[in-house]
MMTF fields as JSON, N, C-alpha, C and O atoms, coordinates in Angstrom:
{
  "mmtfVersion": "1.0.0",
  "mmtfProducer": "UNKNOWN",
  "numBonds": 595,
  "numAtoms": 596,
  "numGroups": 149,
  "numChains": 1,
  "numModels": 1,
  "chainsPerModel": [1],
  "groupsPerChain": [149],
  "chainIdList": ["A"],
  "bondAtomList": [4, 2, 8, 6, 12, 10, 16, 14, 20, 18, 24, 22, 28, 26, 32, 30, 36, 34, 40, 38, 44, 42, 48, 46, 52, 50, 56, 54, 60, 58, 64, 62, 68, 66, 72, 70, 76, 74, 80, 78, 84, 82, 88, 86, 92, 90, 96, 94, 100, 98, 104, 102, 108, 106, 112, 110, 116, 114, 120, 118, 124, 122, 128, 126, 132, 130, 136, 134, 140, 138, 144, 142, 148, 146, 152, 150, 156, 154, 160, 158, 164, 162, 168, 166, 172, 170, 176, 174, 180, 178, 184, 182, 188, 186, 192, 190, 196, 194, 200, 198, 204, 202, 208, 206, 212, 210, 216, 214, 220, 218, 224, 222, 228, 226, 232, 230, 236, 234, 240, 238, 244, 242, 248, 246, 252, 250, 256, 254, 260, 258, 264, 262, 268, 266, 272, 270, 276, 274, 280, 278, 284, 282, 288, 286, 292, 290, 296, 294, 300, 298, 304, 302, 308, 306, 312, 310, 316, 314, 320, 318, 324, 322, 328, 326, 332, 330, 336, 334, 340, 338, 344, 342, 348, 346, 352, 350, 356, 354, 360, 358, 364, 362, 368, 366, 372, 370, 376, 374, 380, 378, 384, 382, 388, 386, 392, 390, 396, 394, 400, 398, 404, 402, 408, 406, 412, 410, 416, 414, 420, 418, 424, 422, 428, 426, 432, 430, 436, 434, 440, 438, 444, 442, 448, 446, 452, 450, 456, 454, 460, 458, 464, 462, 468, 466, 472, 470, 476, 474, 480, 478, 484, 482, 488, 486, 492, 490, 496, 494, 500, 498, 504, 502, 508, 506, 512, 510, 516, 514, 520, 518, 524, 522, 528, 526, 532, 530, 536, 534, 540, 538, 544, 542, 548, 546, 552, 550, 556, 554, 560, 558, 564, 562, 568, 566, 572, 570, 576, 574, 580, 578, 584, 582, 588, 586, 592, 590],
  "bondOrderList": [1, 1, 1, 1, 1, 1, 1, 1, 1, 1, 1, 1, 1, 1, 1, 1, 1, 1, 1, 1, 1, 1, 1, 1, 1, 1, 1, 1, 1, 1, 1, 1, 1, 1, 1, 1, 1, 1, 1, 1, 1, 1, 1, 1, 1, 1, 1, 1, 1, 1, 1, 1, 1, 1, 1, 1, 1, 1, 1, 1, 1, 1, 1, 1, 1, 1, 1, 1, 1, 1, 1, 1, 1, 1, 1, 1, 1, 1, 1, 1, 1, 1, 1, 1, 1, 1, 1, 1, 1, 1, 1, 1, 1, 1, 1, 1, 1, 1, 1, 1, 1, 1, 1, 1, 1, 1, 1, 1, 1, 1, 1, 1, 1, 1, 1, 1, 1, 1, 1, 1, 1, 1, 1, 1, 1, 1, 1, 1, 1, 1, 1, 1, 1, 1, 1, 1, 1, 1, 1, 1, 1, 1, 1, 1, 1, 1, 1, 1],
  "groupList": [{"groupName": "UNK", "atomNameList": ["N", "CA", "C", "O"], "elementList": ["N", "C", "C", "O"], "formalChargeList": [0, 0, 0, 0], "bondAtomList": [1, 0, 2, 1, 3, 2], "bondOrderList": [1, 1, 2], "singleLetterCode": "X", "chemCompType": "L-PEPTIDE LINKING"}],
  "groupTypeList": [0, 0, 0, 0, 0, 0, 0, 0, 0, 0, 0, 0, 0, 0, 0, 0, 0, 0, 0, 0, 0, 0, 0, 0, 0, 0, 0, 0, 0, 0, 0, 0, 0, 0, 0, 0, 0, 0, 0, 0, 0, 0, 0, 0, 0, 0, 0, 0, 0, 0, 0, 0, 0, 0, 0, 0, 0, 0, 0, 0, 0, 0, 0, 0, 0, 0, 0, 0, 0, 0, 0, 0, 0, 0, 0, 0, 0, 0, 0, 0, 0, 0, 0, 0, 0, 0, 0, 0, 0, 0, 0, 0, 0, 0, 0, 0, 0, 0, 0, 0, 0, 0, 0, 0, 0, 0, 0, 0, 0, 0, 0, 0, 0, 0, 0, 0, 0, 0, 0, 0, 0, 0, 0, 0, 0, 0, 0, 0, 0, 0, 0, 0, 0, 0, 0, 0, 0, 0, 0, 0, 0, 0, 0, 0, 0, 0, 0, 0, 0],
  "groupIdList": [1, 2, 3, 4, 5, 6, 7, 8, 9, 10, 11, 12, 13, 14, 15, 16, 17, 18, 19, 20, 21, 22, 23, 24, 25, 26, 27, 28, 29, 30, 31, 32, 33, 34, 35, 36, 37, 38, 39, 40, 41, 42, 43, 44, 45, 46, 47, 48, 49, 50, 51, 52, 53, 54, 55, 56, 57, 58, 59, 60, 61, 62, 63, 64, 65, 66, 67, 68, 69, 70, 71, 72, 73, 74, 75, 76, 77, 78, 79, 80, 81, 82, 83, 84, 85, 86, 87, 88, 89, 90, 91, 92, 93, 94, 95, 96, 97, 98, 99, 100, 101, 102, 103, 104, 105, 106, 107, 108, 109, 110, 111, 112, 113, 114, 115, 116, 117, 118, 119, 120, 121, 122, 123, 124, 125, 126, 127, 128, 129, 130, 131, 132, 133, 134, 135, 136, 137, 138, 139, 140, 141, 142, 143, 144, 145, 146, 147, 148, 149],
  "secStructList": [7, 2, 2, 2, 2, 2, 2, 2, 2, 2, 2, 2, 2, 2, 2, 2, 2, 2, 2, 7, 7, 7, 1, 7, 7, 7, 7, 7, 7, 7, 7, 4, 4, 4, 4, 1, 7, 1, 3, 3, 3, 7, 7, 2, 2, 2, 2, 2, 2, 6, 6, 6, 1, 7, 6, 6, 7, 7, 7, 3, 3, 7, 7, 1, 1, 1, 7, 7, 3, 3, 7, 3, 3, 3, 3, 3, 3, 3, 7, 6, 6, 1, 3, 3, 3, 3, 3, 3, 3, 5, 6, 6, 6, 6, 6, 5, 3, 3, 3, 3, 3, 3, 3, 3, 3, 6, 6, 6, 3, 3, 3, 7, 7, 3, 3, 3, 3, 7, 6, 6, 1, 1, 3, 3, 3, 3, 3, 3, 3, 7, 6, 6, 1, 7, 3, 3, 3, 3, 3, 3, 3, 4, 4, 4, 1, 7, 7, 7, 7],
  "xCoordList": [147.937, 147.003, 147.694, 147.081, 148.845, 149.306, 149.96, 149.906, 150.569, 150.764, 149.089, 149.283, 148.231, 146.988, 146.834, 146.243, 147.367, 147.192, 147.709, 147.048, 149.301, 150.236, 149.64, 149.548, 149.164, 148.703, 147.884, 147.996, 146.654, 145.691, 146.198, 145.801, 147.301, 147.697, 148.488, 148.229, 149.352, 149.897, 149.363, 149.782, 147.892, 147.128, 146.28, 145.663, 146.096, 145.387, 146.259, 145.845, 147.255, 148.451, 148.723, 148.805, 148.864, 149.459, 147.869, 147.921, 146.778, 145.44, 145.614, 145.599, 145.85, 145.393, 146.631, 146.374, 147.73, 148.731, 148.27, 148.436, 147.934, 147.568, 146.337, 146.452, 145.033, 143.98, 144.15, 143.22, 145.361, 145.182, 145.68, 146.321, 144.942, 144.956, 145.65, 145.285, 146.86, 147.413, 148.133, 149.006, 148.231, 149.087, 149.307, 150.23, 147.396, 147.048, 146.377, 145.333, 147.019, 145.901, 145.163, 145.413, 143.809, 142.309, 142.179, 142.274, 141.88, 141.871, 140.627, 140.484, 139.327, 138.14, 137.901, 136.886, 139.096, 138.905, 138.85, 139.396, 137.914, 137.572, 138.912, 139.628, 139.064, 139.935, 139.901, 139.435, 140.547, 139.477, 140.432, 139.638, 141.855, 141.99, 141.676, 142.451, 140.508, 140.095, 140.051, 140.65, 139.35, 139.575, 140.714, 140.631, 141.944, 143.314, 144.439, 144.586, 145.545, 146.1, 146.923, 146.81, 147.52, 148.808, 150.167, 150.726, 150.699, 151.307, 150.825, 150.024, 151.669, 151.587, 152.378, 152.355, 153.228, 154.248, 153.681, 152.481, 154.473, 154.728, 155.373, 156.581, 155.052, 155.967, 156.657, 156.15, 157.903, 158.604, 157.987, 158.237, 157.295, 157.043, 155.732, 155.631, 154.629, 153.897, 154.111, 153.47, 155.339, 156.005, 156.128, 155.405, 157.397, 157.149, 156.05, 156.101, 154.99, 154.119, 153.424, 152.749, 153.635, 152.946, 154.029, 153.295, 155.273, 156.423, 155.779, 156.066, 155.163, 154.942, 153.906, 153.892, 152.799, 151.514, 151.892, 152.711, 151.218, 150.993, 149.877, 148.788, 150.243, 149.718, 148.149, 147.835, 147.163, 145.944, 145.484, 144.383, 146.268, 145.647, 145.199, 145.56, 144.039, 143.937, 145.223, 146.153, 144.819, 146.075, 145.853, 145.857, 145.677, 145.047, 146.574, 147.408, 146.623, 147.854, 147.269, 146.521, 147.959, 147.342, 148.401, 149.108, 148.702, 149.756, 149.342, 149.923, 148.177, 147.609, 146.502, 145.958, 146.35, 145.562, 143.625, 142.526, 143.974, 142.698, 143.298, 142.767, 144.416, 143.988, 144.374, 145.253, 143.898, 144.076, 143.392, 142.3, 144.863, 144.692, 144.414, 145.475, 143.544, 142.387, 142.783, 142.363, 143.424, 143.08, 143.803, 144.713, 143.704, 143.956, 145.354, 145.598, 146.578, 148.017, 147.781, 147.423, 147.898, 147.769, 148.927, 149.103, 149.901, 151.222, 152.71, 152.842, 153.226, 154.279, 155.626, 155.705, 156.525, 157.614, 158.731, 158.708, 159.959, 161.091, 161.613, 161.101, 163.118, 163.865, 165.426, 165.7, 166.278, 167.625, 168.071, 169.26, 167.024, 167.283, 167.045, 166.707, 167.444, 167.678, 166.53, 166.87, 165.236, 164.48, 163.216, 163.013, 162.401, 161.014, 159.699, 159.335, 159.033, 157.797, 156.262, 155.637, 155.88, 154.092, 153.09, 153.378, 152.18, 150.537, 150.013, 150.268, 148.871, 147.987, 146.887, 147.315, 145.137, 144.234, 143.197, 143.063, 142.646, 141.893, 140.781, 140.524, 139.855, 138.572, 137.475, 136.435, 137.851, 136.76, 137.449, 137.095, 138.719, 138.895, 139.07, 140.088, 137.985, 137.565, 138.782, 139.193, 139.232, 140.592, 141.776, 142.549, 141.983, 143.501, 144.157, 143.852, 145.164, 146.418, 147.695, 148.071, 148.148, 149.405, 150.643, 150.516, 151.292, 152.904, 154.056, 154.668, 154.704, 155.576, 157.032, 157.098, 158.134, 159.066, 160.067, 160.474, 160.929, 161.899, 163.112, 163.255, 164.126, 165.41, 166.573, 166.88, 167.19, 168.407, 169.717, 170.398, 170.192, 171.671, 172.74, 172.583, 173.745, 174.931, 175.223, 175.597, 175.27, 175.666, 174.857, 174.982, 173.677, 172.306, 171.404, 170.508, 171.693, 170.351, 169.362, 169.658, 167.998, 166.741, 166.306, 166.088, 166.118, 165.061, 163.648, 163.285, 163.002, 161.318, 161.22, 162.307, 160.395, 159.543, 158.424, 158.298, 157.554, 155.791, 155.238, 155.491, 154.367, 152.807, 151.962, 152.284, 150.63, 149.027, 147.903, 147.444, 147.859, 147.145, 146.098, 145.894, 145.272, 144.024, 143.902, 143.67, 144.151, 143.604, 142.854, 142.841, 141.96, 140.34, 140.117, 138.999, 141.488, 141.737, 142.416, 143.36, 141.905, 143.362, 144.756, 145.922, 144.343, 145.624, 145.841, 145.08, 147.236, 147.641, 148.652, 148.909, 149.118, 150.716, 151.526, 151.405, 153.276, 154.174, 154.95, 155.143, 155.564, 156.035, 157.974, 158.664, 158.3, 160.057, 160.544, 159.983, 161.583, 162.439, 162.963, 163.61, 162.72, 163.124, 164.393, 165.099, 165.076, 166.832, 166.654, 167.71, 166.179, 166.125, 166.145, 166.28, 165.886, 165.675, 164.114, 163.801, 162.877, 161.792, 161.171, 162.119, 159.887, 159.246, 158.129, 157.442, 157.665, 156.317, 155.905, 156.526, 154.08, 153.441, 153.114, 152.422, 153.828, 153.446, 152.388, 152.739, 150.998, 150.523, 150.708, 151.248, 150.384, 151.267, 149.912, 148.879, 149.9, 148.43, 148.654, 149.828, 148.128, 148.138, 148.631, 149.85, 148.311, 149.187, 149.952, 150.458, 150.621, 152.122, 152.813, 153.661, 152.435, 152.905, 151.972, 152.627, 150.825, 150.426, 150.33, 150.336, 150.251, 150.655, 148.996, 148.993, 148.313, 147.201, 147.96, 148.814, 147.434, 147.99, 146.761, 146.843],
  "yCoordList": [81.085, 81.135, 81.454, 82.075, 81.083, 81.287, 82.743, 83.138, 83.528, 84.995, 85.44, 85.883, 85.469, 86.342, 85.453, 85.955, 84.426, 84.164, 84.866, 85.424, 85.298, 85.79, 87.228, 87.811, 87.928, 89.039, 89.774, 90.866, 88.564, 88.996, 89.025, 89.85, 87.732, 87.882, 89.668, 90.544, 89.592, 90.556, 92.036, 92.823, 92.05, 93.759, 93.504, 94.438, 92.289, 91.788, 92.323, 93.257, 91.782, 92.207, 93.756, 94.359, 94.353, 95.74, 96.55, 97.388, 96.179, 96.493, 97.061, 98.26, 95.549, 95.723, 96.26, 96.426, 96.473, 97.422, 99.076, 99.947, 99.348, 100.684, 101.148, 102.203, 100.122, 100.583, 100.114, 100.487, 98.923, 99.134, 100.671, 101.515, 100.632, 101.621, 101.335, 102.006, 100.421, 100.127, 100.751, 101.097, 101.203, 102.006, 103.883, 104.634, 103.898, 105.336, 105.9, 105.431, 106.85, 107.41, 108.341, 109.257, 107.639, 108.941, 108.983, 108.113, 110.485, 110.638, 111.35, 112.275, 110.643, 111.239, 112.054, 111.938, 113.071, 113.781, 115.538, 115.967, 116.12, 117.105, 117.95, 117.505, 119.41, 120.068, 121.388, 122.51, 120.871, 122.095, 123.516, 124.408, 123.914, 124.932, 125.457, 126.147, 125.025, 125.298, 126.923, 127.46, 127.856, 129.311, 129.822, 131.047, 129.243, 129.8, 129.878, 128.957, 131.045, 130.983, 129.363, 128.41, 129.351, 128.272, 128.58, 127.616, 130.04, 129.896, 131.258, 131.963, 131.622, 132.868, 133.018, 132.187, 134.239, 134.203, 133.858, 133.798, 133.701, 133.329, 134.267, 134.037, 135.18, 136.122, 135.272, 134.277, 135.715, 134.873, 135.591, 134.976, 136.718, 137.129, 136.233, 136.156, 135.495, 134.968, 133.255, 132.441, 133.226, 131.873, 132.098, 131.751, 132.886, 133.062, 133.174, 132.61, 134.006, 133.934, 132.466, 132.361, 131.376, 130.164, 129.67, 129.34, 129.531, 128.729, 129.968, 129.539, 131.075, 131.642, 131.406, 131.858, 130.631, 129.952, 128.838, 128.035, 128.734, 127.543, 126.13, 126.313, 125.439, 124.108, 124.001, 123.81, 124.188, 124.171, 125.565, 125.927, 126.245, 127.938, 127.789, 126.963, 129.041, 129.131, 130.007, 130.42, 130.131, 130.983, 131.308, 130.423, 132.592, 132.961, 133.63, 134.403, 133.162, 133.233, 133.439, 132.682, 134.91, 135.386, 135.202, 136.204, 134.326, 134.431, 135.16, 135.557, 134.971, 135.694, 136.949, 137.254, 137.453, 138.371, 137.54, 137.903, 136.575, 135.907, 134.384, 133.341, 134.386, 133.103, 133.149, 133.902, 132.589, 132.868, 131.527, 131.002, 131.09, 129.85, 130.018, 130.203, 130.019, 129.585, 128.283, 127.292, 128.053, 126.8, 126.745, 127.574, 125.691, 124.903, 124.536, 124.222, 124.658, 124.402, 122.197, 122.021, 121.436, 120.075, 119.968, 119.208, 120.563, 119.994, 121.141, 122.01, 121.044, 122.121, 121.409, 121.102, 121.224, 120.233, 121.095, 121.949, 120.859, 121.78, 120.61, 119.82, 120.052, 119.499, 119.783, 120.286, 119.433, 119.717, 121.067, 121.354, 121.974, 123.228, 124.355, 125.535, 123.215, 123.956, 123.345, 123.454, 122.717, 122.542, 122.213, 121.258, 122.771, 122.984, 123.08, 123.885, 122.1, 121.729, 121.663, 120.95, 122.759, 122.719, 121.527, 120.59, 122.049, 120.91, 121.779, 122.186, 122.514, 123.479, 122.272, 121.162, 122.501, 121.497, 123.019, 123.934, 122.975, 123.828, 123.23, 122.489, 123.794, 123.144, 124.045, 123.549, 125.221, 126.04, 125.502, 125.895, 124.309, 123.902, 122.663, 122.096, 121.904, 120.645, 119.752, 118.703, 120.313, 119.319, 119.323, 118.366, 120.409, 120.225, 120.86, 121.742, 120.285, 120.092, 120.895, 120.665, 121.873, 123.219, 121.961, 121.45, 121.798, 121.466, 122.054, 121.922, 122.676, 123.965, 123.319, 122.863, 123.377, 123.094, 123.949, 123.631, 125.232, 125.497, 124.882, 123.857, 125.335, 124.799, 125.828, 126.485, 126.117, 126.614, 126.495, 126.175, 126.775, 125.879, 126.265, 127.413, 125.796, 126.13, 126.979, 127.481, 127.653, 129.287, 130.281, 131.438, 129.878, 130.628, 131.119, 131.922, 130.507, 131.225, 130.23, 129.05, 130.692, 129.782, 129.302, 130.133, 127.883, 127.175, 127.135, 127.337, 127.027, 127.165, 125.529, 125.024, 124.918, 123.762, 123.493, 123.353, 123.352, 123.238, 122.659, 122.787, 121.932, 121.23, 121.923, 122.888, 121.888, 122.394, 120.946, 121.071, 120.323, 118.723, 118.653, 119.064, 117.896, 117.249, 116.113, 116.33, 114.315, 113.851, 113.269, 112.177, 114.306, 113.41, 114.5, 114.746, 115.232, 116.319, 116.011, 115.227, 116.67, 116.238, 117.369, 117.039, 118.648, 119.122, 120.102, 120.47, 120.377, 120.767, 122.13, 122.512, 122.684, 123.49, 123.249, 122.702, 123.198, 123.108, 124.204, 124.974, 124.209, 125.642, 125.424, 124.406, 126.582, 126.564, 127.977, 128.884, 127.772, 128.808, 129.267, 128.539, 130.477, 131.333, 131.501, 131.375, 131.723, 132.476, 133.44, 133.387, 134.362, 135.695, 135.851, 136.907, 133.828, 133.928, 133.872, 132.855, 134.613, 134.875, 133.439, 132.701, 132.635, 131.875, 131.93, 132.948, 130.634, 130.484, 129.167, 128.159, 129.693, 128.244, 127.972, 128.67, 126.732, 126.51, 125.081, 124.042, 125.265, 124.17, 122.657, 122.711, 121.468, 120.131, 119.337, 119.854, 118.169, 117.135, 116.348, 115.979, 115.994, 115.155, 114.197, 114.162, 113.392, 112.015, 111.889, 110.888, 113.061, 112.663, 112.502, 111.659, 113.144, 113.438, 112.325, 112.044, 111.679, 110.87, 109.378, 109.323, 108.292, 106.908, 106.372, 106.387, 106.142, 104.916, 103.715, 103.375, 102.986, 101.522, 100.697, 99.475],
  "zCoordList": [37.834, 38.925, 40.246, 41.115, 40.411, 41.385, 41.735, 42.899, 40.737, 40.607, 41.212, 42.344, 41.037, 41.2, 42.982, 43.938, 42.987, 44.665, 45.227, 46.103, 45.06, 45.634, 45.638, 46.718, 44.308, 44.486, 45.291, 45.848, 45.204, 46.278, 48.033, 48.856, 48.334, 49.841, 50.134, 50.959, 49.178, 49.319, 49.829, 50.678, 48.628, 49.002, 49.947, 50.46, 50.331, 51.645, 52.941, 53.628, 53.158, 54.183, 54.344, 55.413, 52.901, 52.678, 53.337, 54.237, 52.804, 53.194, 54.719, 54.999, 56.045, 56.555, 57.581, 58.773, 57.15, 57.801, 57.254, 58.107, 56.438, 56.409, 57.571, 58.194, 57.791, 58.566, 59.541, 60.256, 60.559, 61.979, 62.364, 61.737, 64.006, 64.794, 65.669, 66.634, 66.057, 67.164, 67.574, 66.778, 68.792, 70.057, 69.347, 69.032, 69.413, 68.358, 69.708, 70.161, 70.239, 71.673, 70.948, 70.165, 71.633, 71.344, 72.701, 73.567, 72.738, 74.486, 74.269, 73.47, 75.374, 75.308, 76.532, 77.219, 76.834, 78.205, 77.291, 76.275, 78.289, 77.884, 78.567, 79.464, 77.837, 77.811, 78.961, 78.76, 80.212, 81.373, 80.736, 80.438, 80.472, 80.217, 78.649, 77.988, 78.257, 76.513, 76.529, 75.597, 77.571, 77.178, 77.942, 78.041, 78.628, 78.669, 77.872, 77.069, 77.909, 76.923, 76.622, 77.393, 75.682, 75.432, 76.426, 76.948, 76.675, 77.636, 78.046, 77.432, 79.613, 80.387, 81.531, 82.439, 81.553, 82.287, 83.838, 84.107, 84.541, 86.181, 86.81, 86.874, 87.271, 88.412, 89.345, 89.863, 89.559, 90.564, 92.088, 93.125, 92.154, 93.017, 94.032, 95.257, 92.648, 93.101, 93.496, 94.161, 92.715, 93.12, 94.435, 95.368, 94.401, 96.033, 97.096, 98.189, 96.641, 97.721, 98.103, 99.127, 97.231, 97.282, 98.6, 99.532, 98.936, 99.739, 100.936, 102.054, 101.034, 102.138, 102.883, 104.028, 102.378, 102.988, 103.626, 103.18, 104.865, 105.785, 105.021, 104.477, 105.123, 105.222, 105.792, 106.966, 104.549, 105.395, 105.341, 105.756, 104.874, 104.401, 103.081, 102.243, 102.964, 101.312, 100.998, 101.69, 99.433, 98.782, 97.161, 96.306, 96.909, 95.85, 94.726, 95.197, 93.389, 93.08, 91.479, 90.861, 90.967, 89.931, 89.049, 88.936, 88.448, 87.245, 85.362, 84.352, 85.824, 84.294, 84.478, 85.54, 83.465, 83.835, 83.536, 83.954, 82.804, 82.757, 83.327, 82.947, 84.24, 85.13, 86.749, 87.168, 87.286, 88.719, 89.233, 89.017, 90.259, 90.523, 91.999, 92.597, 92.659, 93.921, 94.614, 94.017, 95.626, 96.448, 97.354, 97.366, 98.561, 99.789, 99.244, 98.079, 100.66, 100.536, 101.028, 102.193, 100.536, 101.034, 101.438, 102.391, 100.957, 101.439, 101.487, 100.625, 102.061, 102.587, 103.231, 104.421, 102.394, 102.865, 102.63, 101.744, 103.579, 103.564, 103.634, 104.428, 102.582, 102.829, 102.348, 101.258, 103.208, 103.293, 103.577, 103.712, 103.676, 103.762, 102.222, 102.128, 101.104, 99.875, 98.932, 97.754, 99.094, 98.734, 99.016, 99.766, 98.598, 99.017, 98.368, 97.51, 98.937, 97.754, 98.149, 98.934, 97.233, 98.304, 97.14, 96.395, 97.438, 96.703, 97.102, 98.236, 96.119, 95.902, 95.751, 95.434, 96.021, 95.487, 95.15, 95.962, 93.961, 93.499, 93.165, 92.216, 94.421, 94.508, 93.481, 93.048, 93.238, 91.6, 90.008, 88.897, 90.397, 88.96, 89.247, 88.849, 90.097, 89.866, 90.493, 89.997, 91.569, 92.667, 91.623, 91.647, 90.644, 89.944, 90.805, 91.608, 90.543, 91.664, 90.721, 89.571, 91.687, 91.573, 92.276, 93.388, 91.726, 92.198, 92.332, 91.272, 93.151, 93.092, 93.749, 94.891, 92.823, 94.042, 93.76, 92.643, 94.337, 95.225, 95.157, 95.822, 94.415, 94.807, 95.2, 94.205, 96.141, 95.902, 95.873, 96.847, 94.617, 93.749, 94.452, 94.866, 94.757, 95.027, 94.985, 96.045, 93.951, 93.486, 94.058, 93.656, 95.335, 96.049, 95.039, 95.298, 93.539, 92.919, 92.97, 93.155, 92.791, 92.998, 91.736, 90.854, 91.471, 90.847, 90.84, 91.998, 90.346, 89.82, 89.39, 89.107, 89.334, 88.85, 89.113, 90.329, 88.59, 88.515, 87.463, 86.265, 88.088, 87.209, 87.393, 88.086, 86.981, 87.318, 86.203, 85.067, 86.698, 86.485, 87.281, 88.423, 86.283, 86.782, 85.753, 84.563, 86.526, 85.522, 84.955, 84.388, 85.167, 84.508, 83.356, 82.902, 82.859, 81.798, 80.952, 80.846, 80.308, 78.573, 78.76, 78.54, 79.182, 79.41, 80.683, 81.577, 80.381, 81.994, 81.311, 80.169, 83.033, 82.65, 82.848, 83.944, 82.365, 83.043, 82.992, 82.051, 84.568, 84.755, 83.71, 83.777, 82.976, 82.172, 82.804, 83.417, 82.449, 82.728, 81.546, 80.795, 81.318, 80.354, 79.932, 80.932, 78.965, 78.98, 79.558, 80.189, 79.919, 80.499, 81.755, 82.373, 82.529, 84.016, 84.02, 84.64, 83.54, 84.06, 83.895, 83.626, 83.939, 83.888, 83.466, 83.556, 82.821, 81.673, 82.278, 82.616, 82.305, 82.577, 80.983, 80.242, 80.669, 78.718, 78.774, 79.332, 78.06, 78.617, 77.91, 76.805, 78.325, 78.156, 78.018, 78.443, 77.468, 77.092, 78.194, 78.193, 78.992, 80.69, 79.56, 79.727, 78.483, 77.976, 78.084, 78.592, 77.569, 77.38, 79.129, 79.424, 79.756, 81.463, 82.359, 83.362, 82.351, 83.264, 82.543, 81.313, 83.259, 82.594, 83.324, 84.554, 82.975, 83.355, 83.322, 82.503, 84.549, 84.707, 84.763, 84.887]
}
């Protein structure tokens, strides 16, 4: 009698480790870039034109041929001389926010780094750098990149 006790605790335990769901993210945010590609290059040319807008200007910045990012500069910061970081707010894609920063290395060549987030979204872009030098916005799940507290 006691084997068939032991038995039953056992597929009881084993049971109910197979069907918890703990620390399983379901994310019920809709997907704002669902008809953009997965990735698409970045002209460094239009990088640049973003560090050439004033603070409080619009600024229209075509990195794809089916995307084009629209919005207000919030922020425009020069620091140390060798780095520099704007805030885009894109009011036709629902206040997602462009992050751009500007570095230049020792050696005078320039760095690229960028987000494009919104998070009341499931996903976003982040701007890479290619081996070739050129740059890709590749897009990223806001989970893995934003933390709810």
């Amino acid at each position: 009698m006691k084997i068939y006790i032991k038995a039953l605790l056992l597929c009881t335990i084993v049971c109910c480790f197979f069907t918890s769901n703990a620390q399983v993210l379901h994310s019920d945010k809709a997907a704002l870039f669902a008809n953009v590609s997965s990735s698409f290059k970045a002209a460094i040319s239009e990088l640049d034109k973003a560090f050439l807008a004033k603070e409080g200007s619009s600024i229209q910045l075509q990195f794809a041929s089916n995307f084009t990012f629209n919005g207000t500069i919030m922020s425009s910061v020069q620091r140390y001389g060798k780095l520099s970081s704007i805030i885009v707010r894109s009011q036709s894609l629902q206040n997602t926010l462009l992050s751009l920063s500007k570095r230049t290395n020792e050696d005078n060549t320039i760095t690229y780094v960028g987000r494009i987030l919104n998070g009341a979204f499931a996903d976003g872009y982040e701007l890479n750098k290619n081996t070739d030098g050129s740059y890709t916005f590749n897009k990223v799940k806001s989970e893995d990149l934003l933390q709810d507290y």
